[in-house]
PDB file of C-alpha atoms in Angstrom:
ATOM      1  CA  UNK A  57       0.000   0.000   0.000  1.00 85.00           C
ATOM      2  CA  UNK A  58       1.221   3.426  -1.281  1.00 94.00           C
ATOM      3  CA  UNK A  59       0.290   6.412   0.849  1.00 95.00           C
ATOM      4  CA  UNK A  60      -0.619   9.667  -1.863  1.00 97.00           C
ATOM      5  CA  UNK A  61      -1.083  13.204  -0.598  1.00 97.00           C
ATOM      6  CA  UNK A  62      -2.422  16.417  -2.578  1.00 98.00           C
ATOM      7  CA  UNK A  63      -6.073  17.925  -2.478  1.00 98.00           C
ATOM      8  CA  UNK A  64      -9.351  16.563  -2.392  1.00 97.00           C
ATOM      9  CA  UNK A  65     -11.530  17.090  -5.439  1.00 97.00           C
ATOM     10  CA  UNK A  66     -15.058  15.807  -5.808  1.00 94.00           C
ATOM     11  CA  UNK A  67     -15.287  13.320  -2.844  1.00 95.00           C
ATOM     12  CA  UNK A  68     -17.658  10.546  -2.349  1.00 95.00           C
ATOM     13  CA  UNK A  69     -16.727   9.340   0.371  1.00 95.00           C
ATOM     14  CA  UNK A  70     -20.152   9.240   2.663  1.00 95.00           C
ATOM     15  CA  UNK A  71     -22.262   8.060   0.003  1.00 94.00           C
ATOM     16  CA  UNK A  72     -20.554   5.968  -3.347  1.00 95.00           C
ATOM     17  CA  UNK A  73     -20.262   8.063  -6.739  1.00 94.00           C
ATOM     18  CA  UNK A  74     -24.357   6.618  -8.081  1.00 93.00           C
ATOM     19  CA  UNK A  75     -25.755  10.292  -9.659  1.00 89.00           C
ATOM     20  CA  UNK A  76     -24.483  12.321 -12.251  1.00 86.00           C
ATOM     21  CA  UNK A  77     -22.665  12.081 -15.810  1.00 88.00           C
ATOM     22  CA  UNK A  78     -20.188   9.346 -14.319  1.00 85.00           C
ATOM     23  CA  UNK A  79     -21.733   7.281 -11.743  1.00 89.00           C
ATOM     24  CA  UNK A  80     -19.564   4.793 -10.717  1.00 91.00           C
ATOM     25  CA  UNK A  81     -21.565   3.468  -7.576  1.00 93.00           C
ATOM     26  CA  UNK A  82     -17.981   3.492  -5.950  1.00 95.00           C
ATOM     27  CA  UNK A  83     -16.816   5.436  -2.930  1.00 95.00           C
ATOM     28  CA  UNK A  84     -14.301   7.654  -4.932  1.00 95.00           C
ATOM     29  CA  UNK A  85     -11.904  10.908  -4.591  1.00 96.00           C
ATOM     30  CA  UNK A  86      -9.785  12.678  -6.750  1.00 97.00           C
ATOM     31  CA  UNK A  87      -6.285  13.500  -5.544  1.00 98.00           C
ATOM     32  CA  UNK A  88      -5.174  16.935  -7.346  1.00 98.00           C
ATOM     33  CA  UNK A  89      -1.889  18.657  -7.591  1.00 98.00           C
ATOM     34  CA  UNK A  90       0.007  15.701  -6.952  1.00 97.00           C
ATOM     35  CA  UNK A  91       4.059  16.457  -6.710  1.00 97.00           C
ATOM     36  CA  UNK A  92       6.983  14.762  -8.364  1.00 97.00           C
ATOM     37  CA  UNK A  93       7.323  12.744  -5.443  1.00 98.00           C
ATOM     38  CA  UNK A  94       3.344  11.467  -5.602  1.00 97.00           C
ATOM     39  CA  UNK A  95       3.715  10.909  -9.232  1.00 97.00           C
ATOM     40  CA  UNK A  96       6.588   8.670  -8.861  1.00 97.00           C
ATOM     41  CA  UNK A  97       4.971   6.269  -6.457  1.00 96.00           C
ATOM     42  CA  UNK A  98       2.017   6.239  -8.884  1.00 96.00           C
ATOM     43  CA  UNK A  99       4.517   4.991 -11.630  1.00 95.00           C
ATOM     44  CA  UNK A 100       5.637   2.860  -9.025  1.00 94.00           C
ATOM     45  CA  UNK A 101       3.030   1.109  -8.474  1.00 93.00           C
ATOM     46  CA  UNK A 102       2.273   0.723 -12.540  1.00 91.00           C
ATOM     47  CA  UNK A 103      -0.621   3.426 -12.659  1.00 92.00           C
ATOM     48  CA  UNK A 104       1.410   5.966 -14.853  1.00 92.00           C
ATOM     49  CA  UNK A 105      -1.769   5.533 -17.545  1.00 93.00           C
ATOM     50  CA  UNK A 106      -3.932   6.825 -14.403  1.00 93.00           C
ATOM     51  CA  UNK A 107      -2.425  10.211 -13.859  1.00 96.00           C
ATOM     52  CA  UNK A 108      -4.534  12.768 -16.067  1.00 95.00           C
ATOM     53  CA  UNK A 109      -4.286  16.648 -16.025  1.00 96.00           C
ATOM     54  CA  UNK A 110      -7.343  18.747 -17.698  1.00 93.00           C
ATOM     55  CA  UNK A 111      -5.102  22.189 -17.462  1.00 93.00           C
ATOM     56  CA  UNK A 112      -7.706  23.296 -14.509  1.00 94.00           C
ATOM     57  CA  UNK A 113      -7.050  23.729 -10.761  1.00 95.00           C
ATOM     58  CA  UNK A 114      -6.530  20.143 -10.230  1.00 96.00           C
ATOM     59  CA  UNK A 115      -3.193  20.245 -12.135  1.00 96.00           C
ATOM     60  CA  UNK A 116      -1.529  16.243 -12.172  1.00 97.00           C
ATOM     61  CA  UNK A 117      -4.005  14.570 -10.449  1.00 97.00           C
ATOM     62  CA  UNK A 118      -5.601  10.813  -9.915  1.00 97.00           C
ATOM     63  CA  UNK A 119      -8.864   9.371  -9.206  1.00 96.00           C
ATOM     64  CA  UNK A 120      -9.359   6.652  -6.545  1.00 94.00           C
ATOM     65  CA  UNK A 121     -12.204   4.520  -5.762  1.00 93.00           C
ATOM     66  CA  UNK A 122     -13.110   1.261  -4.125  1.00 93.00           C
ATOM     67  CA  UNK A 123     -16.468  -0.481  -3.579  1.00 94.00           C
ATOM     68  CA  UNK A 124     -16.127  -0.329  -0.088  1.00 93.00           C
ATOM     69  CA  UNK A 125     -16.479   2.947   1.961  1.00 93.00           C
ATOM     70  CA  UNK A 126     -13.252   4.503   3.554  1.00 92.00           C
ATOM     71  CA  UNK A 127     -11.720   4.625   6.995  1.00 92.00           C
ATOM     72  CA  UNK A 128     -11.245   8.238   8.125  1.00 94.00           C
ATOM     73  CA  UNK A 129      -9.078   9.057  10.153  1.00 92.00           C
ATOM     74  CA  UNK A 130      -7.367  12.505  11.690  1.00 91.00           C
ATOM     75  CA  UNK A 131      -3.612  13.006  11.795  1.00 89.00           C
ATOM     76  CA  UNK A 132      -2.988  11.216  15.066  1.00 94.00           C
ATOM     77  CA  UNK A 133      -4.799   8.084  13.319  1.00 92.00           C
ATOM     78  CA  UNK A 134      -7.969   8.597  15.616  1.00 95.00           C
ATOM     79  CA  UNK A 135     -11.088   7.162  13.599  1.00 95.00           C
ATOM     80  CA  UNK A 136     -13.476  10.679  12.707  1.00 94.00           C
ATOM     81  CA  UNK A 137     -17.065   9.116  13.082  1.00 92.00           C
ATOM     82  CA  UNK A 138     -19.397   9.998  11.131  1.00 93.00           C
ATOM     83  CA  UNK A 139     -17.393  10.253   8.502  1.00 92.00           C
ATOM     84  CA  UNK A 140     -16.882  14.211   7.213  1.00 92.00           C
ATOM     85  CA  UNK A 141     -17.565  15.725   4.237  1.00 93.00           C
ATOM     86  CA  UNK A 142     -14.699  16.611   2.469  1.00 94.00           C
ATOM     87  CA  UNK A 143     -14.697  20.017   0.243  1.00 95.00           C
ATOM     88  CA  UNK A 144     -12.812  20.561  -2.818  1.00 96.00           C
ATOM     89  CA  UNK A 145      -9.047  21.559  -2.338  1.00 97.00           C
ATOM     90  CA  UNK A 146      -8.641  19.929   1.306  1.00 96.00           C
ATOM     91  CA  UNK A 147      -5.444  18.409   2.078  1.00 96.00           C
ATOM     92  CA  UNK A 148      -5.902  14.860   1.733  1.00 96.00           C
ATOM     93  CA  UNK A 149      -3.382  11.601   2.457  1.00 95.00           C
ATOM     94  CA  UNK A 150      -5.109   8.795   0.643  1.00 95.00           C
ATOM     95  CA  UNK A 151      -3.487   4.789   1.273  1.00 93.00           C
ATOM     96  CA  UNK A 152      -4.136   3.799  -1.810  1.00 92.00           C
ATOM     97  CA  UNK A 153      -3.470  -0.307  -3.263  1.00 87.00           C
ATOM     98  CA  UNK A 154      -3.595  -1.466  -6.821  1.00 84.00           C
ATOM     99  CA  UNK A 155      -5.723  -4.927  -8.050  1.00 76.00           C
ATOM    100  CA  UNK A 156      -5.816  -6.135 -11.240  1.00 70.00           C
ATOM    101  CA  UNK A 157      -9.355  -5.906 -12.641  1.00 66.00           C
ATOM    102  CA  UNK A 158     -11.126  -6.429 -15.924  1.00 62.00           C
ATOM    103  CA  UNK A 159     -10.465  -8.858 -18.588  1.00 56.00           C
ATOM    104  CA  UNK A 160      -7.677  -7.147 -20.080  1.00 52.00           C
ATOM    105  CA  UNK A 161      -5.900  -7.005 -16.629  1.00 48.00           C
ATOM    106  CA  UNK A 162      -6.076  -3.399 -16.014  1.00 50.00           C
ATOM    107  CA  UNK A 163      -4.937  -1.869 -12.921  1.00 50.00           C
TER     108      UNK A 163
END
């Protein structure tokens, strides 16, 4: 497991992604302005084809999601129940772990 930090964009993290353009109906966050550093342990972990950038706010940036909702926790590692909502541009660490998925074995 790979530990990313940057900002929160368009969180779903109470209620999975299921409304919209794009539902997913997965519990999902976008990590923005991601640093050299955070973009290397993407590539690391064989998700270079992940990292996008739109030329907006966001800058480099990744989206994460899982069919299970997320632990939150402060920075002392204290559960926060109920879990928050989080607004756009918080600063966000996000453990994140790769599976392969599909047919074509896609990360």
């Amino acid at each position: 497991m790979t530990v990313l930090s940057g900002n929160a964009y368009w969180t779903h993290i109470v209620e999975p992604n299921n409304k919209g353009n794009f539902p997913s109906d997965k519990y999902e966050v976008i990590i923005g302005n991601l640093d050299a550093e955070n973009i290397q342990k993407i590539k690391a972990m064989g998700m270079s084809k992940r990292i996008m950038n739109k030329d907006n706010e966001m800058g480099d940036y990744i989206k994460v999601k899982n069919k299970s909702q997320p632990k939150v926790i402060d920075k002392n590692k204290n559960p926060i129940s109920p879990i928050p909502l989080i607004g756009n541009k918080s600063k966000v660490k996000v453990q994140v772990n790769t599976y392969q998925a599909g047919a074509a074995g896609t990360q």
